[in-house]
Short mmCIF file of C-alpha atoms and ligand atoms in Angstrom, two decimals:
data_model
loop_
_atom_site.label_atom_id
_atom_site.label_comp_id
_atom_site.label_asym_id
_atom_site.label_seq_id
_atom_site.Cartn_x
_atom_site.Cartn_y
_atom_site.Cartn_z
CA MET A 1 39.62 152.26 -89.62
CA THR A 2 38.62 151.19 -93.01
CA SER A 3 41.11 150.28 -96.19
CA ALA A 4 39.07 152.97 -98.05
CA GLU A 5 39.90 155.48 -95.17
CA LEU A 6 43.60 154.33 -94.74
CA ILE A 7 43.86 154.70 -98.62
CA ALA A 8 42.82 158.19 -98.66
CA MET A 9 45.02 159.14 -95.65
CA GLU A 10 47.85 157.81 -97.68
CA GLU A 11 47.12 159.60 -100.49
CA GLN A 12 47.11 162.86 -98.77
CA TYR A 13 50.14 162.76 -96.61
CA GLY A 14 52.12 160.36 -97.89
CA ALA A 15 54.25 160.81 -101.04
CA HIS A 16 53.47 159.18 -104.15
CA ASN A 17 56.72 157.53 -104.82
CA TYR A 18 54.94 154.01 -105.35
CA HIS A 19 51.93 152.76 -107.07
CA PRO A 20 51.10 149.77 -104.29
CA LEU A 21 47.73 147.86 -104.97
CA ASP A 22 44.74 149.41 -102.58
CA VAL A 23 45.25 146.68 -100.08
CA VAL A 24 45.97 147.70 -96.69
CA ILE A 25 47.72 144.93 -94.41
CA GLU A 26 47.68 144.67 -90.80
CA ARG A 27 49.21 141.23 -90.13
CA ALA A 28 50.75 138.76 -91.39
CA GLN A 29 52.03 134.83 -90.95
CA GLY A 30 54.26 132.80 -92.86
CA PRO A 31 53.14 133.30 -96.79
CA TRP A 32 49.95 134.85 -95.64
CA VAL A 33 48.74 138.14 -94.87
CA TRP A 34 45.85 139.95 -93.63
CA ASP A 35 43.91 143.24 -94.22
CA VAL A 36 42.41 145.84 -92.09
CA GLU A 37 38.96 143.61 -92.67
CA GLY A 38 40.37 140.29 -92.11
CA LYS A 39 40.80 139.18 -95.51
CA ARG A 40 43.36 136.95 -96.27
CA TYR A 41 46.19 137.20 -99.05
CA LEU A 42 48.90 134.65 -99.87
CA ASP A 43 52.05 137.24 -100.52
CA CYS A 44 53.45 136.46 -104.38
CA LEU A 45 56.04 139.13 -103.54
CA ALA A 46 57.47 138.48 -99.92
CA ALA A 47 58.70 141.92 -99.82
CA TYR A 48 60.64 141.82 -103.31
CA SER A 49 62.24 138.79 -101.29
CA ALA A 50 63.35 140.37 -97.86
CA VAL A 51 60.45 138.00 -96.36
CA ASN A 52 62.22 134.42 -97.87
CA GLN A 53 61.52 132.70 -94.59
CA GLY A 54 58.53 133.99 -94.14
CA HIS A 55 56.14 136.93 -92.20
CA CYS A 56 57.11 137.01 -88.58
CA HIS A 57 59.01 134.17 -88.08
CA PRO A 58 58.71 132.53 -84.95
CA ARG A 59 62.09 132.02 -84.36
CA LEU A 60 63.04 135.77 -85.32
CA VAL A 61 60.48 137.69 -83.71
CA LYS A 62 62.05 135.89 -80.54
CA VAL A 63 65.25 136.78 -81.39
CA MET A 64 64.50 140.66 -82.54
CA GLN A 65 62.46 140.95 -78.92
CA ASP A 66 65.65 139.44 -76.60
CA GLN A 67 68.03 141.13 -77.79
CA VAL A 68 66.43 144.47 -78.20
CA HIS A 69 66.59 144.24 -74.43
CA LYS A 70 70.00 143.94 -73.81
CA LEU A 71 71.50 145.63 -76.52
CA THR A 72 71.22 147.22 -79.97
CA LEU A 73 73.40 149.77 -81.08
CA THR A 74 77.16 150.52 -80.27
CA SER A 75 78.31 152.22 -82.94
CA ARG A 76 81.53 150.99 -84.80
CA ALA A 77 83.11 153.09 -82.18
CA PHE A 78 83.09 150.38 -79.83
CA ARG A 79 83.21 146.51 -80.68
CA ASN A 80 80.27 144.25 -79.83
CA ASN A 81 79.76 140.86 -78.85
CA LEU A 82 77.60 139.45 -82.39
CA TRP A 83 79.25 141.27 -85.08
CA PRO A 84 81.98 138.85 -85.14
CA LEU A 85 80.29 135.58 -84.90
CA PHE A 86 77.88 137.50 -88.11
CA ALA A 87 80.83 138.08 -90.08
CA LYS A 88 82.27 134.37 -89.49
CA GLU A 89 78.88 132.52 -89.96
CA THR A 90 78.09 134.58 -93.05
CA CYS A 91 81.84 134.36 -94.37
CA GLU A 92 81.13 130.51 -93.52
CA LEU A 93 78.34 129.47 -95.42
CA LEU A 94 78.97 131.70 -98.50
CA GLY A 95 82.08 130.99 -98.74
CA TYR A 96 84.15 134.57 -98.35
CA GLU A 97 87.32 135.47 -96.15
CA MET A 98 85.28 139.16 -95.53
CA MET A 99 82.72 140.76 -94.80
CA LEU A 100 81.41 144.69 -94.54
CA PRO A 101 78.01 145.39 -93.09
CA MET A 102 75.82 148.18 -94.07
CA ASN A 103 71.93 148.81 -93.73
CA SER A 104 70.33 148.94 -97.25
CA GLY A 105 70.70 147.06 -100.41
CA ALA A 106 72.03 150.27 -102.06
CA GLU A 107 74.63 151.18 -99.25
CA ALA A 108 75.76 147.48 -100.09
CA VAL A 109 76.08 147.98 -104.22
CA GLU A 110 77.43 152.14 -102.97
CA THR A 111 80.32 150.21 -100.55
CA ALA A 112 80.96 147.95 -103.62
CA VAL A 113 81.36 150.64 -106.24
CA LYS A 114 84.01 152.40 -103.57
CA THR A 115 85.23 148.56 -103.00
CA ALA A 116 85.70 148.38 -107.37
CA ARG A 117 87.10 151.82 -107.30
CA LYS A 118 89.54 151.79 -104.68
CA TRP A 119 91.16 148.35 -105.68
CA GLY A 120 91.51 149.27 -109.40
CA TYR A 121 93.84 151.79 -108.24
CA LEU A 122 95.57 150.60 -105.24
CA LYS A 123 96.16 146.93 -106.49
CA LYS A 124 95.31 147.16 -110.29
CA GLY A 125 97.16 150.42 -110.50
CA ILE A 126 94.36 152.57 -112.56
CA PRO A 127 94.99 156.32 -113.09
CA LEU A 128 93.34 157.81 -110.01
CA ASN A 129 89.82 159.17 -111.04
CA GLN A 130 89.72 157.00 -114.14
CA ALA A 131 88.42 153.70 -113.53
CA GLU A 132 85.13 152.26 -115.00
CA ILE A 133 82.73 150.08 -113.99
CA ILE A 134 81.06 147.99 -116.34
CA VAL A 135 76.97 147.00 -115.99
CA CYS A 136 73.90 146.11 -117.50
CA SER A 137 71.32 147.23 -119.43
CA GLY A 138 67.63 146.27 -117.52
CA ASN A 139 70.02 146.65 -114.05
CA PHE A 140 68.46 147.55 -111.05
CA HIS A 141 71.04 148.25 -108.45
CA GLY A 142 68.69 150.73 -106.07
CA ARG A 143 68.11 154.37 -105.75
CA THR A 144 71.06 156.72 -104.76
CA THR A 145 71.98 159.43 -107.26
CA THR A 146 74.95 157.17 -107.97
CA ILE A 147 73.09 153.86 -108.78
CA VAL A 148 70.25 155.55 -110.66
CA SER A 149 73.23 157.25 -112.96
CA PHE A 150 74.61 153.56 -114.26
CA SER A 151 70.72 152.58 -115.01
CA ASP A 152 68.45 152.74 -117.90
CA ASP A 153 65.08 153.08 -116.78
CA PRO A 154 63.97 156.22 -117.38
CA ASP A 155 61.29 156.67 -114.15
CA GLY A 156 64.49 155.82 -111.72
CA ARG A 157 66.74 158.17 -113.04
CA ASP A 158 65.13 160.70 -115.33
CA TYR A 159 65.64 164.08 -113.90
CA TYR A 160 68.33 162.73 -111.32
CA GLY A 161 71.47 164.89 -112.58
CA PRO A 162 74.13 165.48 -113.07
CA TYR A 163 75.04 162.10 -113.14
CA THR A 164 78.31 160.33 -111.34
CA PRO A 165 80.34 159.17 -114.34
CA GLY A 166 82.67 156.16 -114.44
CA PHE A 167 80.16 153.61 -115.85
CA VAL A 168 79.87 152.05 -119.19
CA MET A 169 76.85 150.07 -120.01
CA VAL A 170 76.44 146.72 -122.18
CA GLU A 171 73.44 144.76 -122.83
CA TYR A 172 72.84 141.86 -120.47
CA GLY A 173 73.75 138.58 -121.37
CA ASN A 174 75.64 139.55 -124.60
CA LEU A 175 79.87 138.58 -123.99
CA GLU A 176 80.83 139.83 -127.14
CA ALA A 177 79.77 143.24 -125.42
CA LEU A 178 81.15 142.82 -122.35
CA LYS A 179 84.60 141.74 -124.30
CA LYS A 180 84.46 144.97 -126.40
CA ALA A 181 83.86 147.21 -122.86
CA ILE A 182 86.57 145.92 -121.12
CA THR A 183 89.60 148.80 -120.91
CA PRO A 184 92.88 148.69 -118.87
CA ASN A 185 90.78 150.96 -116.52
CA THR A 186 88.54 148.57 -116.22
CA ALA A 187 88.42 147.79 -112.38
CA ALA A 188 84.88 145.22 -111.94
CA PHE A 189 81.66 144.22 -113.89
CA LEU A 190 78.95 144.86 -111.50
CA VAL A 191 75.36 142.29 -112.67
CA GLU A 192 72.50 140.44 -111.66
CA PRO A 193 73.20 136.97 -111.85
CA ILE A 194 69.14 136.91 -112.61
CA GLN A 195 67.56 140.48 -112.84
CA GLY A 196 64.44 140.28 -110.59
CA GLU A 197 63.03 143.93 -111.16
CA SER A 198 63.24 143.47 -114.82
CA GLY A 199 60.91 140.80 -114.79
CA VAL A 200 63.06 137.55 -113.75
CA VAL A 201 65.38 137.55 -116.72
CA SER A 202 68.05 135.20 -116.53
CA PRO A 203 70.82 135.81 -119.19
CA PRO A 204 71.65 132.92 -121.78
CA SER A 205 72.85 129.71 -120.03
CA GLY A 206 76.87 130.15 -120.12
CA TYR A 207 76.50 133.47 -119.79
CA LEU A 208 77.99 134.18 -115.98
CA ARG A 209 80.72 132.18 -116.23
CA ALA A 210 82.48 132.99 -119.66
CA ALA A 211 82.19 136.29 -118.29
CA ALA A 212 83.66 135.60 -115.14
CA GLN A 213 86.41 134.00 -117.66
CA LEU A 214 86.54 137.19 -118.89
CA CYS A 215 87.15 139.46 -115.72
CA LYS A 216 89.87 136.82 -114.78
CA GLU A 217 91.94 137.15 -118.17
CA ASN A 218 91.42 141.21 -117.83
CA ASN A 219 92.43 141.32 -114.35
CA VAL A 220 88.74 142.81 -113.89
CA LEU A 221 86.52 142.25 -110.83
CA LEU A 222 82.99 140.22 -110.67
CA MET A 223 80.83 141.76 -108.38
CA CYS A 224 77.43 139.71 -108.39
CA ASP A 225 74.88 141.87 -107.46
CA GLU A 226 72.74 138.78 -105.23
CA ILE A 227 70.57 141.45 -102.85
CA GLN A 228 67.34 139.91 -104.73
CA SER A 229 68.62 136.74 -105.87
CA GLY A 230 70.09 135.51 -103.37
CA LEU A 231 70.31 133.62 -100.03
CA GLY A 232 67.40 131.11 -101.20
CA ARG A 233 65.03 132.46 -104.04
CA THR A 234 66.70 130.31 -106.85
CA GLY A 235 66.55 127.55 -104.78
CA THR A 236 69.84 127.68 -104.05
CA LEU A 237 71.97 130.06 -101.65
CA LEU A 238 73.40 132.19 -104.23
CA ALA A 239 72.39 132.18 -108.09
CA SER A 240 75.50 132.51 -109.60
CA GLU A 241 76.50 128.69 -107.96
CA HIS A 242 73.92 127.70 -110.90
CA GLU A 243 76.74 128.51 -113.22
CA GLY A 244 79.51 127.42 -110.93
CA VAL A 245 80.67 130.86 -110.27
CA LYS A 246 82.04 132.34 -107.24
CA PRO A 247 82.38 136.01 -107.49
CA ASP A 248 85.05 138.11 -106.55
CA LEU A 249 82.61 139.72 -104.24
CA ILE A 250 79.11 139.82 -103.70
CA THR A 251 76.40 142.39 -102.36
CA ILE A 252 73.42 140.15 -100.41
CA GLY A 253 70.56 142.11 -98.51
CA LYS A 254 67.11 141.77 -98.41
CA ALA A 255 65.93 138.27 -96.70
CA LEU A 256 69.69 138.47 -94.72
CA SER A 257 66.91 140.09 -91.83
CA GLY A 258 64.21 138.07 -92.92
CA GLY A 259 62.10 141.10 -93.24
CA MET A 260 63.06 142.26 -89.73
CA TYR A 261 65.00 145.31 -90.25
CA PRO A 262 67.31 146.62 -92.59
CA VAL A 263 70.22 144.45 -92.80
CA SER A 264 72.72 144.17 -96.04
CA ALA A 265 76.39 143.26 -96.59
CA VAL A 266 79.33 143.25 -99.50
CA LEU A 267 81.54 139.51 -98.64
CA SER A 268 84.59 139.42 -100.75
CA SER A 269 87.98 138.41 -100.21
CA ARG A 270 90.65 139.92 -97.38
CA GLU A 271 92.50 141.50 -100.53
CA ILE A 272 89.76 143.19 -101.81
CA LEU A 273 88.48 144.25 -98.88
CA GLY A 274 91.46 144.96 -97.36
CA VAL A 275 91.18 148.60 -98.70
CA PHE A 276 89.80 149.96 -96.16
CA LYS A 277 91.49 151.17 -93.73
CA PRO A 278 89.66 152.55 -90.36
CA GLY A 279 87.83 155.79 -90.80
CA THR A 280 87.33 155.34 -95.21
CA HIS A 281 83.95 153.95 -94.98
CA GLY A 282 81.43 153.04 -92.55
CA SER A 283 77.70 153.30 -91.38
CA THR A 284 76.57 153.88 -88.19
CA TYR A 285 73.94 151.23 -87.62
CA GLY A 286 76.05 148.94 -90.09
CA GLY A 287 77.00 146.15 -88.05
CA ASN A 288 74.81 146.80 -85.10
CA PRO A 289 73.79 143.99 -82.79
CA LEU A 290 70.31 143.62 -83.36
CA ALA A 291 71.18 143.17 -87.02
CA CYS A 292 73.61 140.67 -86.45
CA ALA A 293 71.16 138.78 -83.75
CA VAL A 294 68.03 138.74 -86.21
CA SER A 295 70.46 138.22 -89.53
CA ARG A 296 72.18 134.89 -88.12
CA GLU A 297 69.25 133.47 -86.59
CA ALA A 298 67.76 134.29 -90.27
CA LEU A 299 70.79 132.06 -92.04
CA ARG A 300 70.23 129.37 -89.26
CA VAL A 301 66.17 129.25 -90.26
CA LEU A 302 67.41 129.58 -94.40
CA VAL A 303 69.50 126.38 -93.59
CA GLU A 304 68.22 124.38 -91.40
CA GLU A 305 64.39 125.08 -92.79
CA LYS A 306 65.88 124.00 -96.14
CA LEU A 307 64.49 126.74 -97.91
CA CYS A 308 66.41 126.48 -100.84
CA GLU A 309 65.42 122.78 -101.69
CA ASN A 310 61.64 124.28 -101.13
CA ALA A 311 62.20 126.71 -103.09
CA ALA A 312 63.79 124.60 -106.16
CA ALA A 313 60.50 121.70 -105.48
CA MET A 314 57.87 124.48 -104.96
CA GLY A 315 59.53 126.60 -107.78
CA ASP A 316 59.57 123.61 -110.39
CA TYR A 317 55.78 122.83 -109.14
CA LEU A 318 54.39 126.07 -109.39
CA ILE A 319 56.34 127.00 -112.53
CA ASN A 320 54.85 123.44 -114.33
CA GLY A 321 51.71 124.07 -112.81
CA LEU A 322 51.65 128.07 -114.81
CA ARG A 323 52.29 126.67 -117.92
CA ARG A 324 49.44 124.41 -118.15
CA ILE A 325 46.83 127.41 -117.85
CA ASP A 326 45.23 127.61 -121.52
CA THR A 327 44.40 131.28 -122.14
CA PRO A 328 45.42 133.42 -124.98
CA HIS A 329 46.60 136.08 -122.67
CA ILE A 330 49.91 134.20 -121.31
CA ASP A 331 52.88 134.76 -124.32
CA PHE A 332 55.37 132.33 -121.98
CA VAL A 333 56.59 131.67 -118.00
CA ARG A 334 59.81 131.87 -117.30
CA GLY A 335 61.53 131.79 -113.86
CA ILE A 336 63.87 129.38 -111.68
CA GLY A 337 63.35 128.70 -108.01
CA LEU A 338 60.26 130.34 -106.56
CA TRP A 339 60.88 134.03 -108.74
CA VAL A 340 58.76 133.50 -111.62
CA GLY A 341 57.52 135.72 -114.69
CA ILE A 342 54.61 135.32 -116.70
CA VAL A 343 55.16 137.06 -119.63
CA LEU A 344 51.54 138.71 -121.24
CA LYS A 345 51.14 138.90 -124.97
CA PRO A 346 51.09 143.01 -125.55
CA GLN A 347 47.05 142.46 -126.72
CA ALA A 348 46.50 141.03 -122.77
CA GLY A 349 46.06 144.36 -121.50
CA GLY A 350 48.71 144.81 -119.37
CA ALA A 351 49.96 142.76 -116.56
CA ARG A 352 48.34 145.53 -113.67
CA ARG A 353 44.61 144.81 -114.15
CA PHE A 354 45.57 140.89 -113.48
CA CYS A 355 47.26 142.17 -110.45
CA VAL A 356 44.09 143.79 -109.42
CA ALA A 357 42.19 140.75 -110.48
CA LEU A 358 44.52 138.56 -108.33
CA LYS A 359 44.22 140.60 -104.94
CA GLU A 360 40.40 140.01 -105.23
CA ARG A 361 40.60 136.50 -105.65
CA GLY A 362 43.38 136.58 -102.06
CA ILE A 363 46.76 136.73 -104.32
CA LEU A 364 49.00 139.46 -103.99
CA ALA A 365 51.64 139.86 -107.12
CA LYS A 366 53.61 142.76 -108.60
CA ASP A 367 53.54 143.87 -112.06
CA THR A 368 56.87 145.05 -113.94
CA HIS A 369 57.21 145.99 -116.84
CA THR A 370 53.88 146.66 -118.14
CA HIS A 371 53.67 142.82 -119.47
CA ILE A 372 54.92 140.76 -116.46
CA ILE A 373 53.29 139.36 -113.94
CA ARG A 374 55.94 138.59 -110.93
CA LEU A 375 55.34 135.43 -108.46
CA ALA A 376 58.18 135.06 -105.78
CA PRO A 377 55.83 134.09 -102.68
CA PRO A 378 57.83 133.35 -99.49
CA LEU A 379 60.05 130.68 -99.61
CA VAL A 380 58.38 128.76 -97.09
CA VAL A 381 55.38 128.32 -99.31
CA THR A 382 53.75 124.45 -99.09
CA LYS A 383 52.16 122.50 -101.85
CA ALA A 384 48.88 122.94 -101.08
CA ASP A 385 49.33 126.35 -100.96
CA ILE A 386 50.38 126.50 -104.82
CA ASP A 387 47.49 124.35 -105.38
CA TRP A 388 45.08 126.68 -103.57
CA ALA A 389 47.14 129.66 -105.43
CA LEU A 390 47.08 128.33 -109.49
CA GLY A 391 43.17 127.54 -109.15
CA GLU A 392 42.57 130.89 -108.22
CA ILE A 393 45.53 131.88 -111.13
CA GLY A 394 43.39 129.65 -113.72
CA GLN A 395 40.34 131.37 -112.63
CA VAL A 396 41.51 135.25 -113.03
CA PHE A 397 42.89 134.83 -117.08
CA LYS A 398 39.58 132.25 -117.04
CA THR A 399 37.22 135.47 -116.50
CA LEU A 400 39.64 138.55 -117.68
C1 PLP B 501 66.61 145.75 -103.55
C2 PLP B 501 67.70 145.21 -104.81
C3 PLP B 501 68.84 146.10 -104.45
C4 PLP B 501 68.54 147.46 -103.69
O1 PLP B 501 67.98 147.23 -102.57
P1 PLP B 501 67.38 148.69 -100.94
O2 PLP B 501 67.37 147.72 -100.09
O3 PLP B 501 65.67 148.60 -101.59
O4 PLP B 501 68.09 149.92 -101.15
C5 PLP B 501 69.82 145.98 -104.58
N1 PLP B 501 69.95 145.04 -105.68
C6 PLP B 501 68.74 144.30 -105.83
C7 PLP B 501 69.41 143.23 -107.24
C8 PLP B 501 67.88 144.79 -105.31
O5 PLP B 501 67.31 143.81 -106.05
#
């Protein structure tokens, strides 16, 4: 079937909860994808950073195939031989004592919310059902009813009420606002070290470090959502490392499985994750052996192929190259590691038309918040890939 036929079919039968670019991808390898007509594109979204290791990484394909024949799911009613190894290796890699496995990112964030509340009642002594969690403007933490209850994105939130109470929103990057919002009932501060969905927004330098200090002084848990920022995207394993901060709790997902399979997790201390007793939280697929096998390998690939280092080096190269593009359309280019936002001027006519033009030239990028083009290729991209992409991007800005 042609792209046009498949697009028409999707529009008819698939719910319209996305507005994808009109490219129908059939196969992929590393940073490259091919459509059903055989045309090649550089993937500059990497499935929102789920394929940091590159598409169909041979090591992940192999582990996936091998494990499928052995054991895929036991449920946690019984033990499996891979969950202990996955938990130990991930805790050691990221510097935490304990881990709780889930599937989607939103489930990890829900787990973090539950952890904070329960910790608040059992350890901090907050009166029952009065725990508050402070969140940030512009946040993106997922799509469940509780999570959209503390979003300020009208598209994600409107018409899904009644909303879950217990969340207080402060301006992202504003330390004074955070200070003012903390009360004796504050259990946690939930924050993205860098906001991806918001358009690759970094808070002022020193913000996260000062926020961590504030949390510590007030016995408030610092919970960093590293689902998109973590696992190499910014040039370090966790984005919070850039500020020298070790959050009390982190959520990870996306690249945790290198795009093979939904795997997410919450990592924290024994004291904090210890609030969960048997039967108080769980997931049928959480910690399943297939997920454990593929995620163990995905983390090894990140380390052994030095993908953090490559993200840092290639990211600098990409950002510098983009800043040299001479065009009246670009306001500025921001980013860290291989996580880049090209912020267009209001009169540029919106980012979508640039993304459509980039697609025509073989680059898949995502428009965000009307005026921002986001570039976040798999961390395996080479200098040659980026040189080629910079040429094409330059051409698009010359012709539009
Ligand atoms: C993608 C994302 C989530 C949600 O993950 P899903 O797997 O889509 O549920 C949560 N937080 C952040 C920061 C994300 O980027």
